[in-house]
JSON list of C-alpha atoms in Angstrom, two decimals:
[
{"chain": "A", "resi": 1, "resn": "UNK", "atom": "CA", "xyz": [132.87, 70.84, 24.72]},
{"chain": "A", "resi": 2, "resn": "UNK", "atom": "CA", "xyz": [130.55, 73.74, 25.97]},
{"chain": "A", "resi": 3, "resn": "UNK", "atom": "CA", "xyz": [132.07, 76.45, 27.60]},
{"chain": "A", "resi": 4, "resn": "UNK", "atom": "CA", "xyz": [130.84, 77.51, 31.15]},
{"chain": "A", "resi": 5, "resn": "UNK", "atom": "CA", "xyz": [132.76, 80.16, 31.95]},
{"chain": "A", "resi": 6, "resn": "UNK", "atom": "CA", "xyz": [135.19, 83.32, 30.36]},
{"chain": "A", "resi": 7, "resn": "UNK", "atom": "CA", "xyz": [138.47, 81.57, 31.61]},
{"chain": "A", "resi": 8, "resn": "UNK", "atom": "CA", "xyz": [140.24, 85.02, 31.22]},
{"chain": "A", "resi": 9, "resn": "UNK", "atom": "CA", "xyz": [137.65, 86.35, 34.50]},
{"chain": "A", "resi": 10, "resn": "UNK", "atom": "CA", "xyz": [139.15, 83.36, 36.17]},
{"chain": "A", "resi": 11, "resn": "UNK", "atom": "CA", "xyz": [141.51, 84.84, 38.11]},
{"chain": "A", "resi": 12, "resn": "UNK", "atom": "CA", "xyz": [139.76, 87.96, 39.51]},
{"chain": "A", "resi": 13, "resn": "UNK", "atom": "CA", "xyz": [136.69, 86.09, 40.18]},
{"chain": "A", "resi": 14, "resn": "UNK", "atom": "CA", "xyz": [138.77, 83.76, 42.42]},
{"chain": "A", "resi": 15, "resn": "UNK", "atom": "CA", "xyz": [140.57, 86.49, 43.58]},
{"chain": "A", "resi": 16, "resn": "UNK", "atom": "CA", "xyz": [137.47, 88.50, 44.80]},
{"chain": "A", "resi": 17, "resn": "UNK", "atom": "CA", "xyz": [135.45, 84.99, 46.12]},
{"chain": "A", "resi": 18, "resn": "UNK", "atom": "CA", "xyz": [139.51, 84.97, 48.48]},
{"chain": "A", "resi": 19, "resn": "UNK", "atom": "CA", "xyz": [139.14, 88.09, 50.09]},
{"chain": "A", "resi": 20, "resn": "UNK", "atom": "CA", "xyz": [135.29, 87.87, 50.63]},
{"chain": "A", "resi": 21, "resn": "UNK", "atom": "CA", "xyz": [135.92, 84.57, 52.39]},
{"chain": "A", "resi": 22, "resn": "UNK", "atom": "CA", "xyz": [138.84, 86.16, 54.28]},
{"chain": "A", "resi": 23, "resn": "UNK", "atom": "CA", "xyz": [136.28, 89.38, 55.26]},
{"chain": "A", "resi": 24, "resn": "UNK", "atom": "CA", "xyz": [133.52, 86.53, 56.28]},
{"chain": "A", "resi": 25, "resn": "UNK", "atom": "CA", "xyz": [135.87, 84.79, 58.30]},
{"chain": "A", "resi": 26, "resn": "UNK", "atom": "CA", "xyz": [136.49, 88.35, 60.39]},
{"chain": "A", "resi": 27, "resn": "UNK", "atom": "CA", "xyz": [132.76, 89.30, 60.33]},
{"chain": "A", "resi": 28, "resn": "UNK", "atom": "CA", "xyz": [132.51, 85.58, 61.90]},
{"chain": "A", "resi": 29, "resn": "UNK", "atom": "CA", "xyz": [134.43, 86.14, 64.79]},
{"chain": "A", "resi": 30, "resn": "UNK", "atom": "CA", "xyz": [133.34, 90.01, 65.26]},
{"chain": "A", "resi": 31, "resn": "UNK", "atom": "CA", "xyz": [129.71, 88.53, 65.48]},
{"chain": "A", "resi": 32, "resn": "UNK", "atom": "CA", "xyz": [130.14, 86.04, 67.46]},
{"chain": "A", "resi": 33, "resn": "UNK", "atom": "CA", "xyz": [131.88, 87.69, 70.17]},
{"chain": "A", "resi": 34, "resn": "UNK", "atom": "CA", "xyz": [129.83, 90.91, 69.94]},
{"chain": "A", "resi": 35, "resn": "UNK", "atom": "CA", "xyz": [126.87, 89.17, 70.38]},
{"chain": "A", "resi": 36, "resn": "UNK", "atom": "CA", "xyz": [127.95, 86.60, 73.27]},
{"chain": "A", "resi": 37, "resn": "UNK", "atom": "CA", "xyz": [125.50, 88.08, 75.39]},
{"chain": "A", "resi": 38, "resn": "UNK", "atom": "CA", "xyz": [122.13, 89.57, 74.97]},
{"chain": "A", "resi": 39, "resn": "UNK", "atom": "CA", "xyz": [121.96, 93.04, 73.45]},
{"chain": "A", "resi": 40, "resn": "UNK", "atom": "CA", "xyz": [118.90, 95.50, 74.64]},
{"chain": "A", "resi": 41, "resn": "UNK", "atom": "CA", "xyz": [118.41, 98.94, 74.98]},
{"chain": "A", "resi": 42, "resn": "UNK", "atom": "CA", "xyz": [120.37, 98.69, 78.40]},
{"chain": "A", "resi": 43, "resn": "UNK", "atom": "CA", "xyz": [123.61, 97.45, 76.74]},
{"chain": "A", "resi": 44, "resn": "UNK", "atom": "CA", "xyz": [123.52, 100.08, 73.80]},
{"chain": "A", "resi": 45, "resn": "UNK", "atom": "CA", "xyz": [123.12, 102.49, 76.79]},
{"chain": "A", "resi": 46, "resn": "UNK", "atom": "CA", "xyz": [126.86, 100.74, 78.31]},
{"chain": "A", "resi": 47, "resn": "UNK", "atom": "CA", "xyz": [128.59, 102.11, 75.27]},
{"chain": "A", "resi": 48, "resn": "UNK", "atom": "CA", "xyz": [129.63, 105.22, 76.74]},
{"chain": "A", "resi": 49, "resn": "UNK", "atom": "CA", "xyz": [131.35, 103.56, 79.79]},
{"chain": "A", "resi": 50, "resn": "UNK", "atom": "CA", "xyz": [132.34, 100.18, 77.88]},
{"chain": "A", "resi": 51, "resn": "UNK", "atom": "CA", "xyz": [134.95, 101.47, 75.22]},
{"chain": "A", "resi": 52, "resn": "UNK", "atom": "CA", "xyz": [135.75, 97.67, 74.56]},
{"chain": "A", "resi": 53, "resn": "UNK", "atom": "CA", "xyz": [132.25, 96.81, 73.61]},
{"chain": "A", "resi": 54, "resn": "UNK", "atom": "CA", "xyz": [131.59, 100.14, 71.79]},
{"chain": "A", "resi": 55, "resn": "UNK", "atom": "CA", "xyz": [135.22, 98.99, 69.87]},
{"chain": "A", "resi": 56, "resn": "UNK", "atom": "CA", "xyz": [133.89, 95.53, 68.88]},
{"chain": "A", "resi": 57, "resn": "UNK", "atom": "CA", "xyz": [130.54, 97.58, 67.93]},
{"chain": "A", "resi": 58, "resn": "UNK", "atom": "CA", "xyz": [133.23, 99.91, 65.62]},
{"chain": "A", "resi": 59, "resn": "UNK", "atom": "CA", "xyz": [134.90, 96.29, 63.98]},
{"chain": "A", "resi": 60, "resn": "UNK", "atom": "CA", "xyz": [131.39, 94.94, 63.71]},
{"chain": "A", "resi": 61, "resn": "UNK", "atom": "CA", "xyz": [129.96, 97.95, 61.87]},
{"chain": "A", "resi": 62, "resn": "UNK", "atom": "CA", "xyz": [133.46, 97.89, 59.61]},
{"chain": "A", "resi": 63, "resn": "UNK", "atom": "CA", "xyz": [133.34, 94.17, 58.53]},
{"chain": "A", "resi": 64, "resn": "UNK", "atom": "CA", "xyz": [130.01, 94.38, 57.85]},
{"chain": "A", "resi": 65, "resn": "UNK", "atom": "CA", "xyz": [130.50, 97.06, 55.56]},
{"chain": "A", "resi": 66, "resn": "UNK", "atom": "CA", "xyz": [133.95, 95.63, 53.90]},
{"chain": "A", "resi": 67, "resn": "UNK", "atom": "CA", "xyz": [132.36, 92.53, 53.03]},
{"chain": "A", "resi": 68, "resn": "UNK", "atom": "CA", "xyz": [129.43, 93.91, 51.68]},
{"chain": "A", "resi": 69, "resn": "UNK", "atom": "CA", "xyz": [131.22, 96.20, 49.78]},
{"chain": "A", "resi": 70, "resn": "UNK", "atom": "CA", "xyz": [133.18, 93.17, 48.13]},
{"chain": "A", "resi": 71, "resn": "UNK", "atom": "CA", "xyz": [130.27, 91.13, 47.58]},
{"chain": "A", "resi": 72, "resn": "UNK", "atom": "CA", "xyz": [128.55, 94.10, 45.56]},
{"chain": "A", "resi": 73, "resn": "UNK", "atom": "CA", "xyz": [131.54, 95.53, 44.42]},
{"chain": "A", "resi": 74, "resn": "UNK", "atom": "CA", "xyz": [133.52, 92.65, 43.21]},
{"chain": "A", "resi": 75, "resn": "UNK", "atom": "CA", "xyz": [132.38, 89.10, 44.28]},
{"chain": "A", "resi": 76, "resn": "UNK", "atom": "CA", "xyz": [128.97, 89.90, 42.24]},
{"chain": "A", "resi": 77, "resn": "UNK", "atom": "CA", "xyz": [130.42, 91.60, 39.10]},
{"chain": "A", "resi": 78, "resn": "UNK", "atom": "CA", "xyz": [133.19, 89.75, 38.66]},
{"chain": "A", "resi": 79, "resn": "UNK", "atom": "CA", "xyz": [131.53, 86.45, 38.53]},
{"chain": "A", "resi": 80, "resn": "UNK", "atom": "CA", "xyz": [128.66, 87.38, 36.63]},
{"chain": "A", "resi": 81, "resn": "UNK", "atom": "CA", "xyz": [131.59, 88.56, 34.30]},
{"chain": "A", "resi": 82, "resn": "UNK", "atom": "CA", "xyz": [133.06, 84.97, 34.16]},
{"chain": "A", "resi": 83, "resn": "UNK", "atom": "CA", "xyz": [129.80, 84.12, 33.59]},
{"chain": "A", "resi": 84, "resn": "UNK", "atom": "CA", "xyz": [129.59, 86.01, 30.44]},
{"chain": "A", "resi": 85, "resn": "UNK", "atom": "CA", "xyz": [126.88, 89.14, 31.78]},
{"chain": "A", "resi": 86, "resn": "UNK", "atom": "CA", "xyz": [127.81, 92.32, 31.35]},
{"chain": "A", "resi": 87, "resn": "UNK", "atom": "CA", "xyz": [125.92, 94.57, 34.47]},
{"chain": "A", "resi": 88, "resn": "UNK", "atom": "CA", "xyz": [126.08, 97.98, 34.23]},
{"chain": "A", "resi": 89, "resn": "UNK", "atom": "CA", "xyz": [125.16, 98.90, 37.62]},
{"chain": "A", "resi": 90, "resn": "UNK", "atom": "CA", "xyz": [124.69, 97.41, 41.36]},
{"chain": "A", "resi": 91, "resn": "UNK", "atom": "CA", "xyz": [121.44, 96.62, 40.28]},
{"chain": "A", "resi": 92, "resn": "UNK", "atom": "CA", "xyz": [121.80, 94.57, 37.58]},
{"chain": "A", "resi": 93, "resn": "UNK", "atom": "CA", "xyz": [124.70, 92.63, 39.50]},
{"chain": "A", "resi": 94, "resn": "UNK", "atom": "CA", "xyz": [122.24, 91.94, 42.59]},
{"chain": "A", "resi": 95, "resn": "UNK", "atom": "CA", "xyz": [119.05, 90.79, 39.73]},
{"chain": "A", "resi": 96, "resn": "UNK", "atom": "CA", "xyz": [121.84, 88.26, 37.79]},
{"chain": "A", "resi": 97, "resn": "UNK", "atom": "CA", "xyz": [122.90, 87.35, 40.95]},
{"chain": "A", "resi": 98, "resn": "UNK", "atom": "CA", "xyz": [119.30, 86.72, 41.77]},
{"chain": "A", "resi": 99, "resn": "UNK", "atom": "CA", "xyz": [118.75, 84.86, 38.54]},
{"chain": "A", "resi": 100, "resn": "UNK", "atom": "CA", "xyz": [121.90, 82.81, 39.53]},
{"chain": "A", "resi": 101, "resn": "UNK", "atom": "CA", "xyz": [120.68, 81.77, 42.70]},
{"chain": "A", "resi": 102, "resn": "UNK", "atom": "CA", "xyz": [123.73, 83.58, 44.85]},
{"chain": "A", "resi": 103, "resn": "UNK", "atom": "CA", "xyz": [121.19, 85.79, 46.71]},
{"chain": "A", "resi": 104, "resn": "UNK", "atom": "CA", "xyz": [117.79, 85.60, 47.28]},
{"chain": "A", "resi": 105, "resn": "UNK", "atom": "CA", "xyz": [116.55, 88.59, 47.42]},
{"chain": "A", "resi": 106, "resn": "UNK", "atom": "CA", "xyz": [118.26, 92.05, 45.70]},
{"chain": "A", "resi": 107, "resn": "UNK", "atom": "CA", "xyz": [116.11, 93.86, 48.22]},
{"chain": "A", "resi": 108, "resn": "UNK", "atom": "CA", "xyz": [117.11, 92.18, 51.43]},
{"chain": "A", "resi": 109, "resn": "UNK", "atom": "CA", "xyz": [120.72, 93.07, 50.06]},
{"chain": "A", "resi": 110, "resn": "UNK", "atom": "CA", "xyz": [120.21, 96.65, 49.32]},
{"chain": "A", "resi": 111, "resn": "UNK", "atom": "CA", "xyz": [118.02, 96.52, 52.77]},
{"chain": "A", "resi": 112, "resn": "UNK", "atom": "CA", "xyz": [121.73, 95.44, 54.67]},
{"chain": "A", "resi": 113, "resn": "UNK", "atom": "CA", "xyz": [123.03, 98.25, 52.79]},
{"chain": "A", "resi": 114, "resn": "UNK", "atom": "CA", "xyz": [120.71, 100.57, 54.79]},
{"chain": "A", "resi": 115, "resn": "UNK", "atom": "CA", "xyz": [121.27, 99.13, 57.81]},
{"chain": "A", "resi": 116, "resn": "UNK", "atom": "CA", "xyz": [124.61, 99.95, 57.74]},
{"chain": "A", "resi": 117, "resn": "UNK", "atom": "CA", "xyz": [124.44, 103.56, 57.05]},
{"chain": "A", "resi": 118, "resn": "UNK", "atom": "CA", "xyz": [121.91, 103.57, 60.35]},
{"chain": "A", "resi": 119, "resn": "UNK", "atom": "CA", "xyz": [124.66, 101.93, 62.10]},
{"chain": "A", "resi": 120, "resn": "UNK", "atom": "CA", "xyz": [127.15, 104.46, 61.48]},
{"chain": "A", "resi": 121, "resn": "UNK", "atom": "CA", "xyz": [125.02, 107.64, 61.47]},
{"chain": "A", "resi": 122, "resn": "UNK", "atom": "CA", "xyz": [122.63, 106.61, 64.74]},
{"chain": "A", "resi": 123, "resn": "UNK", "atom": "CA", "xyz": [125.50, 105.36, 66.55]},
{"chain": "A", "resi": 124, "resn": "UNK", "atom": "CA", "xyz": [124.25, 106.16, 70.43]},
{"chain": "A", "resi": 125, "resn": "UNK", "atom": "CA", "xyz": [122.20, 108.87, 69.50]},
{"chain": "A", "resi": 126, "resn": "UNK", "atom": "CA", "xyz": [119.30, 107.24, 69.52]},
{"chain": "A", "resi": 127, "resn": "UNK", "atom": "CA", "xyz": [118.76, 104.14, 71.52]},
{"chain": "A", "resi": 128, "resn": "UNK", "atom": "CA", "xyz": [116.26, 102.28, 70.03]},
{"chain": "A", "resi": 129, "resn": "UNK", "atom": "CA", "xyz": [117.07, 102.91, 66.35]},
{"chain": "A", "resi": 130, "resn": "UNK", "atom": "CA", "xyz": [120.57, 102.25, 67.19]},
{"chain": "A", "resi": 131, "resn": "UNK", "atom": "CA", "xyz": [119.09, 98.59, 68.98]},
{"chain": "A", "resi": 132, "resn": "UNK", "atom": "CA", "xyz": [117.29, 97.91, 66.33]},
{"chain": "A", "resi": 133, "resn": "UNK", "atom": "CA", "xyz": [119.69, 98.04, 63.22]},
{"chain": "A", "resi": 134, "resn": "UNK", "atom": "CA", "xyz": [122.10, 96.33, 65.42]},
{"chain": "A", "resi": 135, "resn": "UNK", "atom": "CA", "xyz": [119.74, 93.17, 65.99]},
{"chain": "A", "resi": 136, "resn": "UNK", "atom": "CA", "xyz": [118.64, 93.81, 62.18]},
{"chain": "A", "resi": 137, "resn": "UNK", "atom": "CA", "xyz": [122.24, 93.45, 61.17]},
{"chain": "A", "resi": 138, "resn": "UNK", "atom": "CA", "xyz": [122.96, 90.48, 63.49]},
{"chain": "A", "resi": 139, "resn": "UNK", "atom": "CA", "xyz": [120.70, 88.76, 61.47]},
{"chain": "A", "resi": 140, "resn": "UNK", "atom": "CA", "xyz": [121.92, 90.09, 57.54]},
{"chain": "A", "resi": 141, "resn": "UNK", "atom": "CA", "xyz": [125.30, 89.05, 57.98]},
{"chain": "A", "resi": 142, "resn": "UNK", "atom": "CA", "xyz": [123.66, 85.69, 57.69]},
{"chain": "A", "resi": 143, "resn": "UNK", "atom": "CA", "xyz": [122.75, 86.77, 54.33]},
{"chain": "A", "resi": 144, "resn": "UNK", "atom": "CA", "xyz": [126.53, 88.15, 53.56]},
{"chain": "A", "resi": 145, "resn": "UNK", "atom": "CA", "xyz": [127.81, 84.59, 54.70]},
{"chain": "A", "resi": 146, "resn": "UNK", "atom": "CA", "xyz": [125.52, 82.85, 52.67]},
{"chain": "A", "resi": 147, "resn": "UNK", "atom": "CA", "xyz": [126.25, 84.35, 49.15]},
{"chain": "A", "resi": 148, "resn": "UNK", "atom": "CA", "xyz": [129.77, 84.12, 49.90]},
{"chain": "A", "resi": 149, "resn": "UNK", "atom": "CA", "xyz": [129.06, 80.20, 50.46]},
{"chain": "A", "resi": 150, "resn": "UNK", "atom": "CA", "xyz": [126.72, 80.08, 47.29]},
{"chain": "A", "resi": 151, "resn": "UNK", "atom": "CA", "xyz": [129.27, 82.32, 44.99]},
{"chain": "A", "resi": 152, "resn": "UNK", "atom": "CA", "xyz": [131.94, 79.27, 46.67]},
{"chain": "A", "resi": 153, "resn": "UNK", "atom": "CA", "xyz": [129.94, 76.85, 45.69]},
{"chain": "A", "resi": 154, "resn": "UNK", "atom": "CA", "xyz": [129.29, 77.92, 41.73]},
{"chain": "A", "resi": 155, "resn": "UNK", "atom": "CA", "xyz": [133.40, 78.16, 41.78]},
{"chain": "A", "resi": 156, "resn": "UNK", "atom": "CA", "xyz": [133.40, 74.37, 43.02]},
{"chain": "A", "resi": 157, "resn": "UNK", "atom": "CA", "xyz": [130.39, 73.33, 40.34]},
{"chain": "A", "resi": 158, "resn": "UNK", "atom": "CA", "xyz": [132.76, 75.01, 37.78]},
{"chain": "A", "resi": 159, "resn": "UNK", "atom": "CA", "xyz": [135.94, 73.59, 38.94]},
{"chain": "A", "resi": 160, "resn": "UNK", "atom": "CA", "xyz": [137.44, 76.55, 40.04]},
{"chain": "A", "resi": 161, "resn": "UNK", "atom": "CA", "xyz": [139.58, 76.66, 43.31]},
{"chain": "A", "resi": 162, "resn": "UNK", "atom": "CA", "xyz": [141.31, 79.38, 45.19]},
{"chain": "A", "resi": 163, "resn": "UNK", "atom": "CA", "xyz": [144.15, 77.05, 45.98]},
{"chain": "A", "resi": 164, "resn": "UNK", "atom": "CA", "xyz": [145.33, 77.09, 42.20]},
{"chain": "A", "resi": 165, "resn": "UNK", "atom": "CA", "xyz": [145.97, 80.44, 41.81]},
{"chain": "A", "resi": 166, "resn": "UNK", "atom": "CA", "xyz": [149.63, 81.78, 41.70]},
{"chain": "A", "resi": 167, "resn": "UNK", "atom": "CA", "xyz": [150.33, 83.54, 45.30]},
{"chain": "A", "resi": 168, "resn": "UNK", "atom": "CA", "xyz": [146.34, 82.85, 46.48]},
{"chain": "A", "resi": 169, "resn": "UNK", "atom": "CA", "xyz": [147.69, 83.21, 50.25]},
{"chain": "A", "resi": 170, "resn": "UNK", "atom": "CA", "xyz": [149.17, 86.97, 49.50]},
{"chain": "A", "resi": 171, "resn": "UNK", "atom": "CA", "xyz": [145.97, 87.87, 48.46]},
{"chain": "A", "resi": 172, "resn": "UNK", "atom": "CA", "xyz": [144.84, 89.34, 51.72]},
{"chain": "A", "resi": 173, "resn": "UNK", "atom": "CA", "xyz": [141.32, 91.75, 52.61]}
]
């Protein structure tokens, strides 16, 4: 019998793939409902007089940023730990992941990264920069979704399920 995984990184691998689904599942809804209707420079402008759209903005921006934080932060590491790799560093987690097939690119990754710190620091102070990492990060959370799904899917091709953890619904993120 070959071994394809550390079974005692089971559990927090499973664990962390939970609450990244659960995060998904909010970004999900925060995206689709933020971006219902077309966004351009005027509707960035609306902010100031719309606090309900410059709210969803707010749980946009923060979803985005939870779930990448537990893809790079958790989801990554601790599967490439039940994998058997060791990474030191967010690096080395996004170029095994890379090597795994989870993500395609490390650099589009780190590049959603970016976009979120111009989301929180250009926040309607400039227009345009504000428009465009906001359109740029409509787009990445397509990328967040999809390692999520891939990450998912290695659990399935190793026979590893959510559902058989002790508690798996208490796990909340």
């Amino acid at each position: 019998m070959t071994l394809r995984y550390l079974p005692e990184h089971a559990e927090s691998a499973l664990l962390a793939l939970d609450v990244a689904r659960k995060e998904a599942a909010h970004l999900q809804y925060t995206h689709d409902t933020l971006f219902v209707h077309p966004v351009d420079a005027a509707w960035v402008r609306q902010l100031e007089q719309r606090p309900d759209l410059a709210e969803k903005v707010d749980a946009f921006v923060g979803r985005f940023g939870r779930l990448q934080d537990q893809i790079g932060e958790r989801l990554i590491p601790r599967f490439a730990a039940l994998v058997g790799e060791a990474p030191k560093s967010l690096l080395d987690c996004l170029a095994h992941a890379e090597r795994m097939g989870w993500i395609d690119s490390a650099e589009a990754f780190i590049g959603s990264r970016k976009l979120r710190n111009l989301l929180v620091h250009e926040y309607m102070s400039d227009v345009q920069l504000f428009l465009q990492a906001l359109l740029a990060a409509r787009e990445a959370t397509e990328i967040l979704f999809s390692i999520v799904a891939r990450i998912g899917a290695e659990a399935t091709s190793l026979s590893l399920t959510v559902d058989k953890l002790p508690n798996s619904t208490n796990h909340g993120g």
